[in-house]
Short mmCIF file of C-alpha atoms in Angstrom, two decimals:
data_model
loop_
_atom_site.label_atom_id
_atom_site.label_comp_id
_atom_site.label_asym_id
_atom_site.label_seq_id
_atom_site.Cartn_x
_atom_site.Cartn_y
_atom_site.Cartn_z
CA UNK A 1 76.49 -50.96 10.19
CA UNK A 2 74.83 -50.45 6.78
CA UNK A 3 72.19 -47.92 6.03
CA UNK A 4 69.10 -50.77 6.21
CA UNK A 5 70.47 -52.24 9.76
CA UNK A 6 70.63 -48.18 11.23
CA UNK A 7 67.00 -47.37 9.85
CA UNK A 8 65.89 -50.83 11.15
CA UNK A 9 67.81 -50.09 14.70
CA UNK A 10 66.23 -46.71 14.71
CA UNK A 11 62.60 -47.77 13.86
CA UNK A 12 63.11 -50.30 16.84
CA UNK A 13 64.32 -47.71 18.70
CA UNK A 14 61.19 -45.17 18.60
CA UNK A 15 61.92 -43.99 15.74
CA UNK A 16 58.68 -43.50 13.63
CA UNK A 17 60.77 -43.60 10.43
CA UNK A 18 59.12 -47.41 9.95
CA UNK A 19 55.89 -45.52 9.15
CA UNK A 20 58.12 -44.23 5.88
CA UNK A 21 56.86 -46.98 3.14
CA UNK A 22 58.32 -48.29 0.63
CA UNK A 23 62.00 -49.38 1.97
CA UNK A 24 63.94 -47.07 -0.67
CA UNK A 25 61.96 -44.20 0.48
CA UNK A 26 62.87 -44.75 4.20
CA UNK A 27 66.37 -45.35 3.30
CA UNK A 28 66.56 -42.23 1.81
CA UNK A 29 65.31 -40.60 4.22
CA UNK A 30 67.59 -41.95 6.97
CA UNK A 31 70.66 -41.13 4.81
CA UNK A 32 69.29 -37.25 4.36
CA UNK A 33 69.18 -37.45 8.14
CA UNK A 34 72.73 -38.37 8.29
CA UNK A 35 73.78 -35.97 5.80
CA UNK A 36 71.67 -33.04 6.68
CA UNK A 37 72.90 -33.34 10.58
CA UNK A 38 76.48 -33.80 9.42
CA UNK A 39 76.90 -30.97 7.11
CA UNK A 40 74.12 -29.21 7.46
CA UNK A 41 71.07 -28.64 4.83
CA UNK A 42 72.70 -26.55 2.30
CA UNK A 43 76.00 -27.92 2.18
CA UNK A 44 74.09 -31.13 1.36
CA UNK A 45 72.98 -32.32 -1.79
CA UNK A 46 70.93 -34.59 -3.68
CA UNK A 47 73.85 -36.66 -4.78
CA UNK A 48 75.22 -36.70 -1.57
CA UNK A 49 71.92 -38.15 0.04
CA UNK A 50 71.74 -41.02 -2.72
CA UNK A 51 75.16 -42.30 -2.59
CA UNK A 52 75.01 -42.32 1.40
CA UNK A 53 71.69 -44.45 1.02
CA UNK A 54 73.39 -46.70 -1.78
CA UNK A 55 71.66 -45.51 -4.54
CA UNK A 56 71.33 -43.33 -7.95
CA UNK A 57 70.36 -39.58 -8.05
CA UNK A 58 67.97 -40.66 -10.44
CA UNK A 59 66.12 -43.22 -7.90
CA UNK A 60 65.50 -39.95 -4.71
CA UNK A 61 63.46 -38.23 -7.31
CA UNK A 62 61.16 -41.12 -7.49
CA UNK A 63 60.04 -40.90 -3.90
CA UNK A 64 60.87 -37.46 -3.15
CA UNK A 65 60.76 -34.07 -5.55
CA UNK A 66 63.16 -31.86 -4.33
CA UNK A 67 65.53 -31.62 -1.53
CA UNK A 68 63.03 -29.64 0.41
CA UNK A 69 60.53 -31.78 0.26
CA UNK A 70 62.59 -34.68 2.76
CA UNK A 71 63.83 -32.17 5.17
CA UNK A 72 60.40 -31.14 5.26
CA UNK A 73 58.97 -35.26 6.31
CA UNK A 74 61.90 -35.42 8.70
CA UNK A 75 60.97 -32.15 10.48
CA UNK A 76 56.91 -33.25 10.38
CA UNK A 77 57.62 -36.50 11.99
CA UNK A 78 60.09 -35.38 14.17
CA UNK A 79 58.21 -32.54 15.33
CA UNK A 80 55.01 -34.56 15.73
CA UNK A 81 57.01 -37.28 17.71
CA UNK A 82 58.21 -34.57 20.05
CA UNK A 83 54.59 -33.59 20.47
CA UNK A 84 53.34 -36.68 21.30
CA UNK A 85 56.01 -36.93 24.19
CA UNK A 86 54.80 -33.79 25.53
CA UNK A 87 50.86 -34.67 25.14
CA UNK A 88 51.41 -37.99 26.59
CA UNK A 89 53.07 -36.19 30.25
CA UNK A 90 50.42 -33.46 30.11
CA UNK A 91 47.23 -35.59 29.43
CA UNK A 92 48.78 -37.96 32.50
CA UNK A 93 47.20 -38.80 35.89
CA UNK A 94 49.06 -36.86 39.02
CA UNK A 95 50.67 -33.68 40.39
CA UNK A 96 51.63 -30.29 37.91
CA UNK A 97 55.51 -31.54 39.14
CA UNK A 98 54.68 -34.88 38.33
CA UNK A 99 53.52 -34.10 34.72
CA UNK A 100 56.25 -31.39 34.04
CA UNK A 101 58.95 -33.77 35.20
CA UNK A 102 57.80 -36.64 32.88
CA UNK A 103 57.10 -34.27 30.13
CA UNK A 104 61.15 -33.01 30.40
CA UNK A 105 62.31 -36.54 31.60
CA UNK A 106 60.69 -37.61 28.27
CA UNK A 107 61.31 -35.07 26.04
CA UNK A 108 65.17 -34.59 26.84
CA UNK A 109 65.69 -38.19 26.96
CA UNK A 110 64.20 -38.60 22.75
CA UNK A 111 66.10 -35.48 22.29
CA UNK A 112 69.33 -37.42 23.34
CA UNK A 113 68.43 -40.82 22.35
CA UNK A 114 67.51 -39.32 18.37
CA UNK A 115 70.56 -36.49 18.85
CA UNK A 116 71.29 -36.64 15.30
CA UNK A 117 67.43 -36.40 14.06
CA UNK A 118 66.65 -33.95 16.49
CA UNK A 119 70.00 -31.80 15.50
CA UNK A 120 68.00 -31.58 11.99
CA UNK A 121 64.52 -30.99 13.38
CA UNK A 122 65.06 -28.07 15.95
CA UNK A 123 68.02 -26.42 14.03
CA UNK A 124 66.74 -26.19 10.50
CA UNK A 125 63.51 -24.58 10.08
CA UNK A 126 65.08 -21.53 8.50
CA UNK A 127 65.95 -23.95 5.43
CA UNK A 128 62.63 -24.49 4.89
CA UNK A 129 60.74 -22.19 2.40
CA UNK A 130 57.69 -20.38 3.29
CA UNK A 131 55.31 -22.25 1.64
CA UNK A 132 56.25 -25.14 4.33
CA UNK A 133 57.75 -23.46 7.49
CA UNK A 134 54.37 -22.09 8.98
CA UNK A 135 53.24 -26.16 9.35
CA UNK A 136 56.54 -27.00 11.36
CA UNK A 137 56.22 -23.43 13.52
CA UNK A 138 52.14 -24.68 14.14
CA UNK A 139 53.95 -27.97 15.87
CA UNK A 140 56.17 -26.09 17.50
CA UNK A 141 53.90 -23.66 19.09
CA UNK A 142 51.61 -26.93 20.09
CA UNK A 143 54.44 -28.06 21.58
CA UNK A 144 55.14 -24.48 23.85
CA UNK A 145 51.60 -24.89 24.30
CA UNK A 146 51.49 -27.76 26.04
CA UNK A 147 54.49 -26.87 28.65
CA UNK A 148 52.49 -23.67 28.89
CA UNK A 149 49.42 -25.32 29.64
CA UNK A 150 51.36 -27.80 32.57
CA UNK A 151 53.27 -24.61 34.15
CA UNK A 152 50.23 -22.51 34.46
CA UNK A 153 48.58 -25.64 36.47
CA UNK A 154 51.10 -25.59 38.90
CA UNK A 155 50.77 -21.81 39.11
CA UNK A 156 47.39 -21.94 40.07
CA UNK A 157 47.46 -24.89 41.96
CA UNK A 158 50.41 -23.27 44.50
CA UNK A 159 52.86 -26.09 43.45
CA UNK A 160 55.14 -23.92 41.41
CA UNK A 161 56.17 -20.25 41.88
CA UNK A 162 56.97 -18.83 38.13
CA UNK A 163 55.92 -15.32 37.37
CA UNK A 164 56.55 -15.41 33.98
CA UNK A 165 54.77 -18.46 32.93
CA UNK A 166 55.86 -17.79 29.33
CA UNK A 167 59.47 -17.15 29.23
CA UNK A 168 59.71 -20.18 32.02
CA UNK A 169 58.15 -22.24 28.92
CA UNK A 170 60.85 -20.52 26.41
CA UNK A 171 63.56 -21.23 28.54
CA UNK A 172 62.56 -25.25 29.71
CA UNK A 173 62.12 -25.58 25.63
CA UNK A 174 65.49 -24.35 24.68
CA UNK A 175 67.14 -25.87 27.99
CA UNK A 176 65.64 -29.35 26.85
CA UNK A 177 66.21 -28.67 23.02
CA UNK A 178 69.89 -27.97 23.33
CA UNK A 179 70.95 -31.59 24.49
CA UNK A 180 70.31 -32.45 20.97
CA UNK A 181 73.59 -29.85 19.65
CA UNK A 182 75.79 -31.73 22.85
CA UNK A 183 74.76 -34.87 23.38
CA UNK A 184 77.28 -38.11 22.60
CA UNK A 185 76.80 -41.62 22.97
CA UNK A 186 80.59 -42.16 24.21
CA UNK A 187 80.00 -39.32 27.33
CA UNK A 188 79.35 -40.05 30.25
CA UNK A 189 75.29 -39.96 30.79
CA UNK A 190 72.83 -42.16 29.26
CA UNK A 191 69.90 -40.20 27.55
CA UNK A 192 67.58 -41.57 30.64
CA UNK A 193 70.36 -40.06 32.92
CA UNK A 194 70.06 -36.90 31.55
CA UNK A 195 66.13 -36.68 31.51
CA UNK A 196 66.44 -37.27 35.19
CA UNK A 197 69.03 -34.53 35.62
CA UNK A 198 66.76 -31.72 33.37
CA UNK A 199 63.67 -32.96 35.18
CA UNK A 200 65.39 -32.50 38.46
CA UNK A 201 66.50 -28.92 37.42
CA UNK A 202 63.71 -27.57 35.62
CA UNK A 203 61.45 -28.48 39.05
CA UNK A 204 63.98 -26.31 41.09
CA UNK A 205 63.26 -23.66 38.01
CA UNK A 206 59.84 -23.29 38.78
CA UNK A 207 60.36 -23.76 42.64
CA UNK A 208 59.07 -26.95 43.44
CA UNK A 209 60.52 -29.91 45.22
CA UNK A 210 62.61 -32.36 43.27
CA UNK A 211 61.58 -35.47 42.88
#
């Protein structure tokens, strides 16, 4: 598969990267993806990211300045995607075990079906400098907010028994989070079989019937 039929397969996929205009730009992009989840941020460089995308070094300083600069889009959009999953379950009609089971369901199964993304979003923040980690930590705390926010409703509403609302959230985070570092397409789950088998265990977590 060449680098334009994966971004295209991606962006089908629920990927926002079709949001990343023009194509070279989103081509680059994808390819620092690859790279960055592959061998990591600083074991990758510029060259690297150009050659797997087909192009010159000369032609990723066009779209992007530095290095930093595309690890930084991926971990905006991926972080705000990730969001969005979460906001969508909490903002929904029913239960607090109906809303944290679709906001795990969800967010486990993006974290599986994007594996290689999410590797690069979750696990390198510390590569990004200071003058662009606090925006990716804001997302992330929205993010703990809004499993917070869901946990705490069953709390007071009886459904779930959790008396430590915020290490509860830590742990469901980093529980859902890690299927990104595991996670192959040749095992033997689908990503919607393993959102059903996190949203079944974080409900026995916080003590309320499985669904």
């Amino acid at each position: 598969m060449t680098h334009d039929e994966r971004a295209d397969t991606q962006a089908a996929d629920g990927m926002p990267w079709g949001e990343v205009t023009p194509d070279a730009a989103r081509r680059l992009l994808v390819a620092a993806v690859e790279a960055f989840a592959e061998r990591g941020y600083h074991a990758t460089t510029t060259r690297d990211i150009a050659s797997r995308a087909g192009m010159s070094p000369a032609a990723l300083y066009i779209h992007y300045k530095t290095k930093e600069e595309l690890l930084l889009r991926i971990s905006r959009i991926g972080h705000e995607k990730a969001l969005e999953v979460l906001r969508s379950a909490a903002d929904a009609d029913g239960t607090a075990a109906d809303r944290l089971a679709e906001a795990v369901r969800s967010f486990v199964r993006w974290h599986a079906a994007h594996h290689m993304t999410a590797r690069v979003v979750q696990y390198e923040l510390d590569s990004l400098g200071e003058e662009h980690r606090p925006e990716i930590v804001d997302l992330r705390r929205r993010s703990d907010a809004t499993v917070r926010e869901i946990i705490a409703d069953g709390v007071a509403s009886g459904e779930f028994d959790v008396p430590d609302v915020s290490g509860t959230t830590v742990a469901i985070l980093s529980l859902c989070i890690d299927v990104a570092r595991w996670f192959n397409e040749q095992g033997r789950r689908t990503p919607d079989e393993v959102g059903a088998l996190y949203a079944d265990l974080v409900l026995r977590m916080v003590g309320a019937a499985p669904r």
